[in-house]
PDB file of C-alpha atoms and ligand atoms in Angstrom:
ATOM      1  CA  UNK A 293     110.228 140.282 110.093  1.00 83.00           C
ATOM      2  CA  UNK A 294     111.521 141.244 106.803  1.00 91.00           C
ATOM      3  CA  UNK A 295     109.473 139.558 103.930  1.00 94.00           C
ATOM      4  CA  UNK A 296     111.837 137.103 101.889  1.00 98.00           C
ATOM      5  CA  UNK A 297     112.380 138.067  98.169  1.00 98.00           C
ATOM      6  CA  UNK A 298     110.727 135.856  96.151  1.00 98.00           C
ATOM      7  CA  UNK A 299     111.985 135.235  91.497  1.00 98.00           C
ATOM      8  CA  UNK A 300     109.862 133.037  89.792  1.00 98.00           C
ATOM      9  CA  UNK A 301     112.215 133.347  86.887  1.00 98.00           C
ATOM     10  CA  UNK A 302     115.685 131.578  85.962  1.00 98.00           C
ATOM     11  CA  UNK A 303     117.214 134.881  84.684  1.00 98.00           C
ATOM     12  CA  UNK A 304     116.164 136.561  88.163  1.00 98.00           C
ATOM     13  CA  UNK A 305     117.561 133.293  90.224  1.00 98.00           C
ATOM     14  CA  UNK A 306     120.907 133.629  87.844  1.00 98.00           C
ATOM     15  CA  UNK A 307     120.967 137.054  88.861  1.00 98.00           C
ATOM     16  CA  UNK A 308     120.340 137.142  92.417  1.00 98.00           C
ATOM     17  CA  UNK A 309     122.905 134.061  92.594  1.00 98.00           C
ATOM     18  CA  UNK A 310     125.325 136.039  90.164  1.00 98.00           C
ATOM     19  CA  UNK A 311     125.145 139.288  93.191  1.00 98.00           C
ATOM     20  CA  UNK A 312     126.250 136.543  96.441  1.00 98.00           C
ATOM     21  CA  UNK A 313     129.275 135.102  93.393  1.00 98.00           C
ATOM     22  CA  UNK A 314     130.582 138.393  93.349  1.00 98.00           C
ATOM     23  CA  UNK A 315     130.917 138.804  96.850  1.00 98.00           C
ATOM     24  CA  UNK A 316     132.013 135.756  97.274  1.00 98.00           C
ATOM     25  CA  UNK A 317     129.880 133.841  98.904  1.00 98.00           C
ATOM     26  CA  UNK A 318     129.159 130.423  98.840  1.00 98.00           C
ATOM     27  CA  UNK A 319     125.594 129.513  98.027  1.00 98.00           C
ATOM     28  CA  UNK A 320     122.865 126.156  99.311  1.00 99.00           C
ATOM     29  CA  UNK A 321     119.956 125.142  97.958  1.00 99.00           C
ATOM     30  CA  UNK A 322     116.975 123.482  99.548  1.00 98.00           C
ATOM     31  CA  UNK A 323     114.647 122.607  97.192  1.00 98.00           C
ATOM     32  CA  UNK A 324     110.961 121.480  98.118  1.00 98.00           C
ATOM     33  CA  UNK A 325     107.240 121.171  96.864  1.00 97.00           C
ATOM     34  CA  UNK A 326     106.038 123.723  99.723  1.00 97.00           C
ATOM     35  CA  UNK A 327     103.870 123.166 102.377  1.00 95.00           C
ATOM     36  CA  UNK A 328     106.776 123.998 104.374  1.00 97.00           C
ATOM     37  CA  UNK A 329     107.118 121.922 108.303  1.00 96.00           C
ATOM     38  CA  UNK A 330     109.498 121.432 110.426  1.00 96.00           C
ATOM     39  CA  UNK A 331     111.628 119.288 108.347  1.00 96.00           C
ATOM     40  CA  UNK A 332     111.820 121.471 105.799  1.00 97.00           C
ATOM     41  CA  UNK A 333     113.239 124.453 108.089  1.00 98.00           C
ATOM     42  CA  UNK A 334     116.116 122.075 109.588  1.00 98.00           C
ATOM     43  CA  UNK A 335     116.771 121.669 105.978  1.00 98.00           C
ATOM     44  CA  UNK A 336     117.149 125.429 105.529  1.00 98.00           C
ATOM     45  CA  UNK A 337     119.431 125.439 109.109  1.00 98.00           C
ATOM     46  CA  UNK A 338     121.639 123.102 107.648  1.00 98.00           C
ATOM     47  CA  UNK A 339     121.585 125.003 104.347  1.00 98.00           C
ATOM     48  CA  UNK A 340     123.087 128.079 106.988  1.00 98.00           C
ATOM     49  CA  UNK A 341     125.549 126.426 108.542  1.00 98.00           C
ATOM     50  CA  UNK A 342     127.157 124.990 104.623  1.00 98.00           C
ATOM     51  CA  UNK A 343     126.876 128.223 103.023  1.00 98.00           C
ATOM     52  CA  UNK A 344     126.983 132.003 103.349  1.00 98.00           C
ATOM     53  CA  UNK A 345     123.385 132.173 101.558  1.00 98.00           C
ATOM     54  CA  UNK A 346     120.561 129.722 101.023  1.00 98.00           C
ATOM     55  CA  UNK A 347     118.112 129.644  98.408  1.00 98.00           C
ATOM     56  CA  UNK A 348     114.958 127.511  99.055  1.00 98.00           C
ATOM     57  CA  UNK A 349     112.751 126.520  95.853  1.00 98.00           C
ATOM     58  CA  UNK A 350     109.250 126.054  96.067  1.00 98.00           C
ATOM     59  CA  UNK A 351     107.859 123.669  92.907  1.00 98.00           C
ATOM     60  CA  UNK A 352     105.248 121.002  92.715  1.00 98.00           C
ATOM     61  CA  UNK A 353     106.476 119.434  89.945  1.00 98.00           C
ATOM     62  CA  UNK A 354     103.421 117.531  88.013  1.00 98.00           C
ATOM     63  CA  UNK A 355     106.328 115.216  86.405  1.00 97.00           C
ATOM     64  CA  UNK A 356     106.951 113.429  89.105  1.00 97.00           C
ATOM     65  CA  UNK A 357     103.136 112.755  90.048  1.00 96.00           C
ATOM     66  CA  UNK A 358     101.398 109.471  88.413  1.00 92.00           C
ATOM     67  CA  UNK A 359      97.685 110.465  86.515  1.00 91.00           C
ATOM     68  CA  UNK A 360      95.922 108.704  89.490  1.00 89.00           C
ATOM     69  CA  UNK A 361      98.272 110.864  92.066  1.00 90.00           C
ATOM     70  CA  UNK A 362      97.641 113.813  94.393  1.00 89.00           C
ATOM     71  CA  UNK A 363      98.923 116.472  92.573  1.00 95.00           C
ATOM     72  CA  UNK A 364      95.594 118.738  92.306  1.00 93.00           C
ATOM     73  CA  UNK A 365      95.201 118.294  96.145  1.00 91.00           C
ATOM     74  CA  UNK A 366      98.927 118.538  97.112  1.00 92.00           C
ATOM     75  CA  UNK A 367      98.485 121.329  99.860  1.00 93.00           C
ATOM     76  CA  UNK A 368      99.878 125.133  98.909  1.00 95.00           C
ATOM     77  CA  UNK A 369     100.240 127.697 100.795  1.00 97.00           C
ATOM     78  CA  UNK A 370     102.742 129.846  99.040  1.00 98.00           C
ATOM     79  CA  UNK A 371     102.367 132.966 101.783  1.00 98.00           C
ATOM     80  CA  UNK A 372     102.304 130.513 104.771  1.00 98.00           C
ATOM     81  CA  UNK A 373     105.549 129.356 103.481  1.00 98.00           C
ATOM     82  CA  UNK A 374     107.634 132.396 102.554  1.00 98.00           C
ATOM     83  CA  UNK A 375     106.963 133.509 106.191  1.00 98.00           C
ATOM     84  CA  UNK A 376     108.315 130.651 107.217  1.00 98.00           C
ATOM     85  CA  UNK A 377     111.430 130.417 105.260  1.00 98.00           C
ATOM     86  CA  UNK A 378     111.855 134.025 106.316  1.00 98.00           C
ATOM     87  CA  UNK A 379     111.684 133.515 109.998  1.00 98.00           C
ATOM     88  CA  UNK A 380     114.294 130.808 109.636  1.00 98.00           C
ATOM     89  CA  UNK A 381     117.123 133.031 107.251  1.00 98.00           C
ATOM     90  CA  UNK A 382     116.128 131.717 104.349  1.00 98.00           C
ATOM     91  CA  UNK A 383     117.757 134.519 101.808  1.00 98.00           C
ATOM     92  CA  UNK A 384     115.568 133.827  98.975  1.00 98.00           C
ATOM     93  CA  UNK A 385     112.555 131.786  97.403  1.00 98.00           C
ATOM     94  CA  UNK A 386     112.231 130.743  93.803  1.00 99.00           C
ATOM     95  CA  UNK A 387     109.054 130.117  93.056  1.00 98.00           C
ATOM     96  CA  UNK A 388     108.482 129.605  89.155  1.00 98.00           C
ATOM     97  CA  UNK A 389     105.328 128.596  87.420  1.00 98.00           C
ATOM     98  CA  UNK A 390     105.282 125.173  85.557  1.00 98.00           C
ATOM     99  CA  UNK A 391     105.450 127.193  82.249  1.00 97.00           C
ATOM    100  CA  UNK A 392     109.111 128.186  83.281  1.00 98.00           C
ATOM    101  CA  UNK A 393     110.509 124.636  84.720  1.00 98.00           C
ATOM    102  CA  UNK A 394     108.928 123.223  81.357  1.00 98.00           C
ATOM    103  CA  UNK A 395     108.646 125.063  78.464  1.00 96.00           C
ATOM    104  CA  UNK A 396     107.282 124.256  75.212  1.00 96.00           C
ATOM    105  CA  UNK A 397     108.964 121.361  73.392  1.00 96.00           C
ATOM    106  CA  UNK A 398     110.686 120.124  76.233  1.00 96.00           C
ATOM    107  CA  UNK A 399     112.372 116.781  75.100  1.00 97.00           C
ATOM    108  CA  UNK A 400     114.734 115.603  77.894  1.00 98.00           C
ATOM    109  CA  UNK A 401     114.086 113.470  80.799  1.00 98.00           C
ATOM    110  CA  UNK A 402     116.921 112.585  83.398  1.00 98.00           C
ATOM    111  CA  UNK A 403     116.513 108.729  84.150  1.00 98.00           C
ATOM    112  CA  UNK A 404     119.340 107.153  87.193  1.00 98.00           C
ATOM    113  CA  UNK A 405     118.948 103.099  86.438  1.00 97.00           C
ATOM    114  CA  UNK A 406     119.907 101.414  89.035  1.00 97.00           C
ATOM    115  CA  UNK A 407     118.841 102.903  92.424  1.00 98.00           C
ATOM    116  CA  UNK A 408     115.945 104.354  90.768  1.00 98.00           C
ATOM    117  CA  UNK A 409     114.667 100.956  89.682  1.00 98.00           C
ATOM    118  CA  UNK A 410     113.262  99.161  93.128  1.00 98.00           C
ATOM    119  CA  UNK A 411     111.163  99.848  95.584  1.00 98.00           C
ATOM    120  CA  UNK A 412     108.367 102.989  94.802  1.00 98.00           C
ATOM    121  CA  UNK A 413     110.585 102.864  91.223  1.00 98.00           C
ATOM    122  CA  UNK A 414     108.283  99.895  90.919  1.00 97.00           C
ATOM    123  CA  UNK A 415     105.212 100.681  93.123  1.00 96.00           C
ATOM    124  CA  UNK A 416     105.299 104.789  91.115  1.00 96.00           C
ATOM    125  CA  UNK A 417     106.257 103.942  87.678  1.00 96.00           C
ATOM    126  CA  UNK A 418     107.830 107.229  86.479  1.00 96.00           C
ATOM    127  CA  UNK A 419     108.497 109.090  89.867  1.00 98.00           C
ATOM    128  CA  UNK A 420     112.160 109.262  89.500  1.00 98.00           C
ATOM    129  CA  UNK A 421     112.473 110.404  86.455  1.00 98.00           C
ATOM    130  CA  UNK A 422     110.502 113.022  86.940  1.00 98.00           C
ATOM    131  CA  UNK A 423     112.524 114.003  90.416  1.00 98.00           C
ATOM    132  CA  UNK A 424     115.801 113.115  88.820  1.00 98.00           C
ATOM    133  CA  UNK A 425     114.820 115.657  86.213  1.00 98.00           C
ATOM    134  CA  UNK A 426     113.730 118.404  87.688  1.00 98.00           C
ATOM    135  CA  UNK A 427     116.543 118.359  90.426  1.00 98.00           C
ATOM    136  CA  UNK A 428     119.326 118.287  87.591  1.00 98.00           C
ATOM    137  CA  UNK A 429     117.538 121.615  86.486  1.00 98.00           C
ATOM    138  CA  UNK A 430     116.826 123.145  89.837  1.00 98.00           C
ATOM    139  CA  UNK A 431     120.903 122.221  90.745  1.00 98.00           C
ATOM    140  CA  UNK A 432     121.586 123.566  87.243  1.00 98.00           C
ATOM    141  CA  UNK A 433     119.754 126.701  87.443  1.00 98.00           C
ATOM    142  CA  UNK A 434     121.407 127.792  90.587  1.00 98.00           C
ATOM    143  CA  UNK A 435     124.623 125.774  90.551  1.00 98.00           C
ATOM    144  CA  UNK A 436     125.120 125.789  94.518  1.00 98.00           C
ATOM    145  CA  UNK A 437     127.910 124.617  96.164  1.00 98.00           C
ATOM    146  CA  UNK A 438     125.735 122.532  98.397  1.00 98.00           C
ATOM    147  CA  UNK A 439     122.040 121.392  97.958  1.00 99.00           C
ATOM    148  CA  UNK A 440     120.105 119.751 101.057  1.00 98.00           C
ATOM    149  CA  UNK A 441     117.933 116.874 100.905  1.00 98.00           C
ATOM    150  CA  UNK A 442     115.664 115.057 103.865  1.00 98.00           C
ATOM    151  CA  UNK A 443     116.438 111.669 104.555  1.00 98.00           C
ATOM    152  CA  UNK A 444     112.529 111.189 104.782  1.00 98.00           C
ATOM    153  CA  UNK A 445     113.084 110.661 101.242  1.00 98.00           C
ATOM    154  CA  UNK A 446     115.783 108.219 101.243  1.00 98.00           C
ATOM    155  CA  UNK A 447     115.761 106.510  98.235  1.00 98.00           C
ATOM    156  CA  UNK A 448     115.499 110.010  96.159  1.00 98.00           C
ATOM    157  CA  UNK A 449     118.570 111.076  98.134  1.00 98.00           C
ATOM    158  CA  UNK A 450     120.573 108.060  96.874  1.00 98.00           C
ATOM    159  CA  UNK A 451     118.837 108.586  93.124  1.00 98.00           C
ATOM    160  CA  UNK A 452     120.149 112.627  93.434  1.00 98.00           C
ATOM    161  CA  UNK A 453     123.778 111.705  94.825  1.00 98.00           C
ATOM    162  CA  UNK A 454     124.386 109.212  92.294  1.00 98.00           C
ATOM    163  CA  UNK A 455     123.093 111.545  89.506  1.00 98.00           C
ATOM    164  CA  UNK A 456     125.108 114.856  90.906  1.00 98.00           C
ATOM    165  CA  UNK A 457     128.255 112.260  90.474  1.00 98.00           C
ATOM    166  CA  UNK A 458     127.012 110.940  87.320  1.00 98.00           C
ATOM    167  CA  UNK A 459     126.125 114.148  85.737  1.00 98.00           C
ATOM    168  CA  UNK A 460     129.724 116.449  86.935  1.00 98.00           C
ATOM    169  CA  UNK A 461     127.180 118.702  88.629  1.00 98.00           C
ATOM    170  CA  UNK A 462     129.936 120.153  91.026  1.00 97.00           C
ATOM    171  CA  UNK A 463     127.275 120.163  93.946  1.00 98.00           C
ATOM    172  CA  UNK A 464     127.421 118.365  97.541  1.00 98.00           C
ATOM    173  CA  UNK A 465     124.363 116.538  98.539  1.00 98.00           C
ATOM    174  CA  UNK A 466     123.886 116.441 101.833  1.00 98.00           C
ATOM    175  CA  UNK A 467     121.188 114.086 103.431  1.00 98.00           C
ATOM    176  CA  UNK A 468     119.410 115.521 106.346  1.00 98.00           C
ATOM    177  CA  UNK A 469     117.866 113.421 109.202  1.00 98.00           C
ATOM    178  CA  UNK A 470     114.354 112.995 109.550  1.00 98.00           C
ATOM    179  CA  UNK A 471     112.521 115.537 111.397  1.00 97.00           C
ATOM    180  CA  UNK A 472     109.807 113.639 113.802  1.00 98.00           C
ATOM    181  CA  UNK A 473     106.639 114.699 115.795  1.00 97.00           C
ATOM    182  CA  UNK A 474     107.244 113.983 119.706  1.00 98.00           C
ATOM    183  CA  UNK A 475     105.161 110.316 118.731  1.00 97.00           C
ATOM    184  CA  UNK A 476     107.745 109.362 116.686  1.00 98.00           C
ATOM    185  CA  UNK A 477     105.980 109.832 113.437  1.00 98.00           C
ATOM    186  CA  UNK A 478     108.281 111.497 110.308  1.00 98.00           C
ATOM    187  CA  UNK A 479     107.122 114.974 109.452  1.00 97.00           C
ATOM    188  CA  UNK A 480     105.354 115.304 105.727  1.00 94.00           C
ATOM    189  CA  UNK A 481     103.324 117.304 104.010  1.00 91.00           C
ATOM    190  CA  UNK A 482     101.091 114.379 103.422  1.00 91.00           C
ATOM    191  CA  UNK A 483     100.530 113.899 106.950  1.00 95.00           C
ATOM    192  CA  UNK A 484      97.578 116.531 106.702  1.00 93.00           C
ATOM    193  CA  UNK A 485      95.261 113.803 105.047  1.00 94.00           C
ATOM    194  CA  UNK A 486      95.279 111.508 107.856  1.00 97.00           C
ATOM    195  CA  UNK A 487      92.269 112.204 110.099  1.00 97.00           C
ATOM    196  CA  UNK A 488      92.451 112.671 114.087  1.00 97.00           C
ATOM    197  CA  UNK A 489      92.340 108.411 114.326  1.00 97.00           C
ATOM    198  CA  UNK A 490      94.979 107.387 111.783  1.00 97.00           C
ATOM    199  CA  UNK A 491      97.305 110.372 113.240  1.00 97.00           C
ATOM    200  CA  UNK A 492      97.017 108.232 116.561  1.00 97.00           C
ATOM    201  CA  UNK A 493      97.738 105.064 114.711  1.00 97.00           C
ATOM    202  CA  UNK A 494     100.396 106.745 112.501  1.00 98.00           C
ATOM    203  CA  UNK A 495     104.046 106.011 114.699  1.00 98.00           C
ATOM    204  CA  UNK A 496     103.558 102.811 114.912  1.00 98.00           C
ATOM    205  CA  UNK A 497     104.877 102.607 111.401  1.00 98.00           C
ATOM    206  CA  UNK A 498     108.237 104.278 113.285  1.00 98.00           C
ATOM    207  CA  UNK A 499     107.734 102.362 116.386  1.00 98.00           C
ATOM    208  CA  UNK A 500     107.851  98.826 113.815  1.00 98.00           C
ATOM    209  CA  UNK A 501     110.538  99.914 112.284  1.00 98.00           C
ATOM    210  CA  UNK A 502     112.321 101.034 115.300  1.00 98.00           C
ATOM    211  CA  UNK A 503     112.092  97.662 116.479  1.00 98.00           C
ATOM    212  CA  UNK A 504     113.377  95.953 113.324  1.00 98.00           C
ATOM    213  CA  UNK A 505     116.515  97.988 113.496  1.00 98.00           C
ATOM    214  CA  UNK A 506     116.769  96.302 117.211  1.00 98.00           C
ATOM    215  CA  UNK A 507     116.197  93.053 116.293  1.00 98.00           C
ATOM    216  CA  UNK A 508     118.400  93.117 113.077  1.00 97.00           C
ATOM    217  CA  UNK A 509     121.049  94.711 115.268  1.00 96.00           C
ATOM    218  CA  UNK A 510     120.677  91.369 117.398  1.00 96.00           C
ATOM    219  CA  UNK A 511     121.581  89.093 114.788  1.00 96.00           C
ATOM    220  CA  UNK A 512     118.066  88.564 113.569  1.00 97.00           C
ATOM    221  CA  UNK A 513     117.188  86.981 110.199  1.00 98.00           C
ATOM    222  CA  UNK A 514     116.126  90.157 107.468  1.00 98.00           C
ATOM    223  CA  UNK A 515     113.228  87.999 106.133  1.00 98.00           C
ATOM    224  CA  UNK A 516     111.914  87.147 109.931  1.00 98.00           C
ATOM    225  CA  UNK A 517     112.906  91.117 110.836  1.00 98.00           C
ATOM    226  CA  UNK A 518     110.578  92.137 108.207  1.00 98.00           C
ATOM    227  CA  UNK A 519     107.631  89.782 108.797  1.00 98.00           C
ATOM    228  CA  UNK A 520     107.264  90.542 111.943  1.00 98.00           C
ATOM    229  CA  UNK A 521     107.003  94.488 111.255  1.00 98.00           C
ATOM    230  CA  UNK A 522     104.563  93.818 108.893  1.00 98.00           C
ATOM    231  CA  UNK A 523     102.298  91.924 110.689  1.00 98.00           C
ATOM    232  CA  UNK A 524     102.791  94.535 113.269  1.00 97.00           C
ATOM    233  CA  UNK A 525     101.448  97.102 110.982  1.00 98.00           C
ATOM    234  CA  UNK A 526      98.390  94.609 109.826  1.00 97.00           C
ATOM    235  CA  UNK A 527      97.441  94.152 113.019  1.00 97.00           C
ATOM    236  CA  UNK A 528      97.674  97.854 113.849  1.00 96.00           C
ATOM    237  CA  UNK A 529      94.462  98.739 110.721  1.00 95.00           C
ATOM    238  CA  UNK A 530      97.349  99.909 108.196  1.00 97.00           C
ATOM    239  CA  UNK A 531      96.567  99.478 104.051  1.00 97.00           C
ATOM    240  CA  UNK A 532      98.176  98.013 101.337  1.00 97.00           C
ATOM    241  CA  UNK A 533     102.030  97.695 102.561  1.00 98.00           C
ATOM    242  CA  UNK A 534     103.638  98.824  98.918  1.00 98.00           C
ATOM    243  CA  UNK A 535     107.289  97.571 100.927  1.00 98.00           C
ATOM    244  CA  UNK A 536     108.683  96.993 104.020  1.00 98.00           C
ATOM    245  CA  UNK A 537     112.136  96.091 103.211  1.00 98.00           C
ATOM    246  CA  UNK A 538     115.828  95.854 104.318  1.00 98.00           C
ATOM    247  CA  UNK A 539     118.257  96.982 101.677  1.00 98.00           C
ATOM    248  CA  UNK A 540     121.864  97.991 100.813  1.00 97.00           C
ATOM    249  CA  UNK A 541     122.020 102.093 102.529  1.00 97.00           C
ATOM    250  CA  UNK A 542     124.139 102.898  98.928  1.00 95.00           C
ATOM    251  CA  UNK A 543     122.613 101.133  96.085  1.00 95.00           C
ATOM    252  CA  UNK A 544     118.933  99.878  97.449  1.00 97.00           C
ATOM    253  CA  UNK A 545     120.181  96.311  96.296  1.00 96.00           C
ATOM    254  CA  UNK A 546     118.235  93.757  98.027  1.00 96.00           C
ATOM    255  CA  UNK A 547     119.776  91.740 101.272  1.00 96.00           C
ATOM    256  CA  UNK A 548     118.843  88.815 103.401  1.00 89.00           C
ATOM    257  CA  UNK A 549     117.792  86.513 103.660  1.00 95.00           C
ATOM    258  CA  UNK A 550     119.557  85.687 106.788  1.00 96.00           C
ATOM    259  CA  UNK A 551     121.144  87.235 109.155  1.00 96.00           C
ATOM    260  CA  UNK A 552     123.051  90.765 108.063  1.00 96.00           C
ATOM    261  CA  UNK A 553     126.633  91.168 107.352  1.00 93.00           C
ATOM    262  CA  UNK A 554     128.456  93.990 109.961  1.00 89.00           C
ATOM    263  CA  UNK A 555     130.285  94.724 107.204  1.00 90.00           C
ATOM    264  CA  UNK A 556     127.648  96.436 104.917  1.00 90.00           C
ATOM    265  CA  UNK A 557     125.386  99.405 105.515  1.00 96.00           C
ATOM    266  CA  UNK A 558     121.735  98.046 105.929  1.00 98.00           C
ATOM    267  CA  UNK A 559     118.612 100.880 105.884  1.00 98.00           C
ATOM    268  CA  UNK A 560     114.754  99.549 106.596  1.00 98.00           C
ATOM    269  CA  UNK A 561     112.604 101.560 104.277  1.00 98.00           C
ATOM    270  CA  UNK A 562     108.825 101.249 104.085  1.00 98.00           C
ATOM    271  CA  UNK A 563     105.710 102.281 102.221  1.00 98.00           C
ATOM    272  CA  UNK A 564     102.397 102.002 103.701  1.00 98.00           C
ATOM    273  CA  UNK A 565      98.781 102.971 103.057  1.00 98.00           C
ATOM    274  CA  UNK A 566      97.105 104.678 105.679  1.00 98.00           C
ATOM    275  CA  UNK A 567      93.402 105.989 104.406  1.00 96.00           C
ATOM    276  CA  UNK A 568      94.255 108.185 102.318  1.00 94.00           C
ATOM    277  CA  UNK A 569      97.710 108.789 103.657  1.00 95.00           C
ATOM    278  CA  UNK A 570     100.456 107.115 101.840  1.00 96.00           C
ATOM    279  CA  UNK A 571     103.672 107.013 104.630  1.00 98.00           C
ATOM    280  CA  UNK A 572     106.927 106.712 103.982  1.00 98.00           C
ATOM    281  CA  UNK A 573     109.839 105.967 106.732  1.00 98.00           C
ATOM    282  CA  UNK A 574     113.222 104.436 107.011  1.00 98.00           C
ATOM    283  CA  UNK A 575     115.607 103.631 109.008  1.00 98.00           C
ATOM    284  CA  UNK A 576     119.539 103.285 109.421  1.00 98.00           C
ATOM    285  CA  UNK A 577     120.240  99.637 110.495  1.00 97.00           C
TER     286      UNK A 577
HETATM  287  O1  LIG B 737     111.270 115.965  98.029  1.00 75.28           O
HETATM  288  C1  LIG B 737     110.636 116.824  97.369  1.00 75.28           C
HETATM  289  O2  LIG B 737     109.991 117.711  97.894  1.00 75.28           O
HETATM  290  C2  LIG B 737     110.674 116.733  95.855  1.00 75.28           C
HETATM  291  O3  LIG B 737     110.686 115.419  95.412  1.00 75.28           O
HETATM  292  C3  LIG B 737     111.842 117.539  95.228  1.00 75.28           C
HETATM  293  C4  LIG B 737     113.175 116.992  95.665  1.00 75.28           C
HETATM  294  C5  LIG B 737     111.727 118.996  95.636  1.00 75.28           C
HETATM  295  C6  LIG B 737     111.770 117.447  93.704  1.00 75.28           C
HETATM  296  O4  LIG B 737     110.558 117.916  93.224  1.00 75.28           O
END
């Protein structure tokens, strides 16, 4: 297999991007932290089947991680991953060093209000702002024509569309589904600190979700639909439950209580501690 070239510069990005212009070609981006699974690799398909070239960038970006976060232990594996965005026809990796996403004197943060605001916008003071701002480079740097996102991630997806409309970025965001283990349980990077006992217990934060979605689709209360997949998760050893909530699928507004409206695109999201696992899922209702 033919290695994958790798710039950790924006001049060498702008230039490799400035080559596929001239042919024509229309250009995706897929950016992600590393620690490359599944999820990430449908990401890159998708990125093939948009676009006549797909860049994938590879930056943990210490902006977006809290003081008392994981960012020294967030897993790298630089070489694991460039084979791995090889094998799947990824055309190129930009890799840059924190020194060139932030250099010295850097002054502007990107904050959405809004969408941004609920959910782990309270629980992870800070977290969009540093996503929101690094993504408005990242699309900047490159300018695709399409960037892919995971759905794993909802509420970032919804904080990146509205700022690619807010900011005239020219770029289509497109929301990939979930990639899941055969159990049910939403692919992560994180998953890696749950030990061989929590990764049993893990689904069932899919499974109560799953059944939420069913329920709510029956013409269940929100307020009863989400008790009763919390106390699921209690009762099955999960931590602290930062949210398990049903909200608007555009703008994260709050609905319920009562029974939902057919009219108006519902998504269950959660966040839930799981030793030292923190899981995120969510679902379309
Ligand atoms: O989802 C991620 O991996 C990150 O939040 C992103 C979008 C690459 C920004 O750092």
């Amino acid at each position: 297999m033919t290695p994958i070239p790798i710039v950790r510069t924006v001049a060498g990005l702008r230039a490799a991007i400035a080559d596929w212009r001239a042919l024509g070609l229309r250009v995706a981006l897929v950016p992600t932290m590393g620690a490359l699974h599944e999820g990430h690799l449908s990401l890159v398909r998708i990125g093939l089947s948009r676009a006549d070239r797909v860049v994938a960038s590879i930056f943990v970006n210490p902006t977006q991680f809290a003081p008392h976060e994981d960012l020294a232990a967030y897993p790298r594996d630089e070489a694991g991953d460039a084979a791995k965005l090889a094998g799947a026809g990824c055309h190129l990796l930009f890799a840059p060093a924190v020194s060139e996403i932030y250099r010295p004197g850097a002054a502007t943060v990107v904050t959405v209000s809004g969408v941004s605001e609920p959910l782990d916008g309270e629980v992870r003071p800070g977290h969009f702002a540093g996503v929101a701002t690094v993504v408005a480079k990242l699309l900047n740097q490159a300018r695709p024509d399409v960037a892919v996102f995971g759905e794993k991630d909802y509420q970032q997806l919804q904080v990146i569309r509205r700022l690619a409309i807010d900011l005239d970025l020219g770029v289509e965001i497109i929301g990939a589904p979930t990639a899941r283990a055969d159990d049910g349980l939403a692919l992560s990077s994180r998953n890696v600190y749950l030990s061989a006992e929590e990764r049993g217990r893990a689904p069932q934060l899919a499974a109560a979700l799953a059944d939420a979605v069913g329920v709510l689709r029956a013409g269940a209360r929100v307020e009863t639909a989400e008790a009763s997949a919390r106390a699921r998760l209690i009762a099955a050893g999960f931590g602290r439950i930062d949210y398990l909530e049903v909200r608007d699928a555009v703008d994260l507004s709050r609905l319920g209580p009562g029974p939902l409206s057919p009219e108006r695109a519902a998504r269950i999201l959660a966040a839930v501690q799981l030793g030292r696992a923190r899981l995120i899922d969510n679902m379309a209702v």
